[in-house]
Coordinates of C-alpha atoms and ligand atoms in Angstrom, one line a residue:
X1 CA -25.5 -9.4 -10.3
X2 CA -27.5 -6.1 -10.1
X3 CA -25.8 -2.7 -10.4
X4 CA -25.2 -1.0 -7.0
X5 CA -23.8 2.2 -5.4
X6 CA -21.7 2.8 -2.3
X7 CA -20.8 5.6 0.0
X8 CA -17.1 6.5 0.2
X9 CA -16.0 8.8 3.0
X10 CA -13.1 10.7 1.4
X11 CA -11.7 11.8 4.8
X12 CA -11.7 8.5 6.7
X13 CA -11.5 6.3 3.6
X14 CA -14.4 4.1 4.7
X15 CA -16.7 2.3 2.2
X16 CA -20.3 1.6 3.1
X17 CA -21.7 -0.9 2.9
X18 CA -18.5 -3.0 2.9
X19 CA -17.9 -6.7 3.4
X20 CA -14.4 -6.7 4.9
X21 CA -12.2 -4.4 7.0
X22 CA -8.5 -5.4 7.0
X23 CA -6.3 -4.1 9.8
X24 CA -2.6 -4.3 9.4
X25 CA -0.6 -3.8 12.6
X26 CA 3.1 -3.7 13.0
X27 CA 3.2 -7.3 14.0
X28 CA 1.7 -8.2 10.6
X29 CA 4.6 -6.5 8.8
X30 CA 7.5 -8.0 10.8
X31 CA 10.8 -7.5 8.9
X32 CA 9.4 -5.1 6.3
X33 CA 10.8 -2.0 7.9
X34 CA 14.5 -1.5 7.7
X35 CA 15.2 -0.7 11.4
X36 CA 14.7 -4.0 13.1
X37 CA 15.8 -2.6 16.5
X38 CA 13.2 0.3 16.3
X39 CA 10.6 -2.3 15.4
X40 CA 11.5 -4.5 18.4
X41 CA 11.4 -1.6 20.8
X42 CA 8.0 -0.4 19.6
X43 CA 6.6 -3.9 19.7
X44 CA 7.7 -4.3 23.4
X45 CA 5.3 -1.5 24.3
X46 CA 2.5 -1.5 21.7
X47 CA 1.4 -2.9 18.4
X48 CA 0.4 0.1 16.3
X49 CA -2.1 -0.1 13.5
X50 CA -0.1 0.9 10.4
X51 CA -3.0 0.9 7.9
X52 CA -6.6 -0.3 7.4
X53 CA -8.3 -1.1 4.1
X54 CA -11.9 -1.6 3.3
X55 CA -13.3 -3.9 0.6
X56 CA -16.6 -4.8 -1.0
X57 CA -16.2 -8.4 -2.0
X58 CA -16.8 -8.9 -5.7
X59 CA -16.3 -11.9 -8.0
X60 CA -12.6 -12.7 -8.5
X61 CA -13.3 -13.0 -12.3
X62 CA -12.2 -11.5 -15.5
X63 CA -14.7 -8.8 -16.4
X64 CA -15.4 -7.7 -12.9
X65 CA -13.4 -5.0 -11.0
X66 CA -12.2 -5.0 -7.3
X67 CA -12.7 -1.8 -5.3
X68 CA -10.9 -0.8 -2.1
X69 CA -10.0 2.2 0.0
X70 CA -7.0 2.4 2.3
X71 CA -6.1 4.6 5.2
X72 CA -2.4 4.7 6.2
X73 CA -1.9 6.3 9.6
X74 CA 0.9 8.9 10.1
X75 CA 4.0 7.6 11.8
X76 CA 7.4 6.0 11.5
X77 CA 9.4 2.9 12.5
X78 CA 12.8 4.4 13.1
X79 CA 12.9 7.1 10.4
X80 CA 11.0 5.1 7.8
X81 CA 7.4 6.2 7.2
X82 CA 4.4 4.0 7.7
X83 CA 3.5 2.2 4.5
X84 CA 1.5 -0.7 3.0
X85 CA 3.1 -4.1 2.6
X86 CA 3.1 -3.6 -1.2
X87 CA 2.6 -6.4 -3.8
X88 CA 2.7 -7.5 -7.4
X89 CA -0.5 -8.9 -8.7
X90 CA -0.8 -12.7 -8.8
X91 CA -1.8 -12.3 -12.4
X92 CA 1.1 -10.0 -13.0
X93 CA -0.2 -8.7 -16.4
X94 CA -2.9 -6.7 -14.7
X95 CA -3.0 -3.0 -14.0
X96 CA -4.5 -0.8 -11.2
X97 CA -5.6 2.8 -10.6
X98 CA -4.9 4.7 -7.3
X99 CA -6.7 8.0 -6.5
X100 CA -5.5 10.2 -3.6
X101 CA -8.4 11.3 -1.4
X102 CA -6.9 12.8 1.8
X103 CA -3.4 13.5 3.3
X104 CA -0.2 13.2 1.4
X105 CA 2.0 10.3 0.4
X106 CA 4.1 8.7 -2.2
X107 CA 3.5 5.7 -4.5
X108 CA 6.5 3.5 -5.1
X109 CA 6.4 1.2 -8.1
X110 CA 8.9 -1.2 -9.5
X111 CA 9.3 -4.2 -11.8
X112 CA 10.9 -7.5 -10.7
X113 CA 13.9 -6.5 -12.8
X114 CA 14.5 -3.3 -10.6
X115 CA 13.0 -0.6 -12.8
X116 CA 11.7 2.0 -10.2
X117 CA 9.4 4.9 -10.4
X118 CA 7.8 7.1 -7.6
X119 CA 5.0 9.6 -7.6
X120 CA 3.7 12.1 -5.0
X121 CA 0.1 11.4 -4.3
X122 CA -2.3 14.1 -2.9
X123 CA -6.1 14.5 -3.1
X124 CA -7.1 14.5 -6.7
X125 CA -3.9 12.8 -8.0
X126 CA -4.7 9.7 -10.0
X127 CA -1.9 7.2 -10.7
X128 CA -2.0 4.5 -13.3
X129 CA 0.0 1.4 -12.4
X130 CA 0.6 -0.6 -15.6
X131 CA 0.8 -4.4 -15.8
X132 CA 3.9 -6.0 -14.1
X133 CA 4.6 -3.1 -11.8
X134 CA 4.6 -3.8 -8.0
X135 CA 3.1 -1.1 -5.9
X136 CA 3.4 0.3 -2.3
X137 CA 1.9 3.5 -0.8
X138 CA 3.8 5.5 1.9
X139 CA 2.3 8.1 4.2
X140 CA 4.8 11.0 4.2
X141 CA 2.5 13.5 6.0
X142 CA 1.3 14.0 9.5
X143 CA -2.4 13.2 8.9
X144 CA -4.1 10.0 7.7
X145 CA -3.3 9.3 4.0
X146 CA -6.4 8.0 2.2
X147 CA -6.6 6.6 -1.3
X148 CA -9.0 4.6 -3.5
X149 CA -7.9 1.6 -5.7
X150 CA -9.6 -0.2 -8.6
X151 CA -8.2 -3.2 -10.3
X152 CA -9.3 -6.3 -12.4
X153 CA -11.4 -8.8 -10.6
X154 CA -9.1 -11.7 -11.1
X155 CA -5.8 -9.8 -10.5
X156 CA -5.1 -11.3 -7.0
X157 CA -2.1 -10.4 -4.8
X158 CA 1.4 -11.7 -4.7
X159 CA 3.0 -10.5 -1.4
X160 CA 5.8 -13.1 -1.2
X161 CA 8.2 -11.4 -3.7
X162 CA 8.0 -8.1 -1.8
X163 CA 8.4 -9.9 1.5
X164 CA 11.7 -11.4 0.4
X165 CA 13.3 -8.4 -1.3
X166 CA 11.4 -5.2 -0.3
X167 CA 11.3 -2.3 -2.7
X168 CA 14.3 -0.9 -4.5
X169 CA 14.1 2.4 -2.5
X170 CA 13.0 3.2 1.0
X171 CA 11.4 6.4 2.1
X172 CA 12.8 7.9 5.3
X173 CA 12.5 11.2 7.0
X174 CA 15.7 13.4 7.1
X175 CA 15.6 16.9 8.5
X176 CA 11.8 16.8 8.5
X177 CA 11.6 15.9 4.8
X178 CA 11.1 12.6 2.9
X179 CA 14.3 11.2 1.3
X180 CA 14.8 8.1 -0.8
X181 CA 17.6 5.8 0.2
X182 CA 18.7 2.5 -1.4
X183 CA 17.3 -0.7 0.2
X184 CA 20.3 -2.9 1.2
X185 CA 18.0 -6.0 1.0
X186 CA 16.9 -5.4 -2.5
X187 CA 17.7 -8.0 -5.1
X188 CA 16.5 -8.6 -8.6
X189 CA 14.0 -11.5 -9.1
X190 CA 13.5 -11.1 -12.9
Ligands
PA5_201 O1 -5.3 -3.3 -4.4 C1 -4.5 -2.6 -3.9 O2 -3.3 -2.4 -4.5 C2 -4.8 -1.9 -2.6 O3 -6.2 -2.0 -2.4 C3 -4.0 -2.6 -1.5 O4 -4.4 -4.0 -1.4 C4 -4.2 -1.9 -0.2 O5 -3.8 -0.6 -0.3 C5 -3.4 -2.6 0.9 O6 -2.0 -2.7 0.5 P1 -1.4 -4.2 0.5 O7 -2.3 -5.1 -0.3 O8 -0.1 -4.0 -0.2 O9 -1.3 -4.6 1.9
NI202 NI1 -2.6 -3.9 -6.3

């Protein structure tokens, strides 16, 4: 492979040139938000885009890196903010860096044993996610929340564990402000 450069639009989060645009709508995240009735009522009328992410496809090999940018739209399902699905890495002993580019949000991280850590992410805030920590981003603002991610080429994604338990904590809006509540569906896998 030859070295290359790309253009990254900090405001929209778009990478150019890119190979893949992934669009996650509410119907792709069924059961991930706590308020099932709010989800059902919204889906009766529309199927909102929750987030999009843009990738340049690189070899899924040790030694390479994967690059992606994500834009989470502002909004809520019930009182729970729009968020990514979240995942552990398939090769769980791999790490990741997230860098905030626009808007404001929160990074939720956890281990399968239930150790939990959150961080506020704004433009210029760089977060290091160590090996074994699952990660999800949440848009707590009223504008698109944009961030860049870089991780090992062969890390892969494990969505299944998060689909079955969710995260330890859930971010909801109360009195106009973000508030963590315990996730009743959470259970330890480790
Ligand atoms: O690699 C990452 O962690 C990110 O690029 C995410 O894949 C992206 O933000 C989309 O989130 P998810 O993969 O949890 O749907
Ligand atoms: Ni990741």
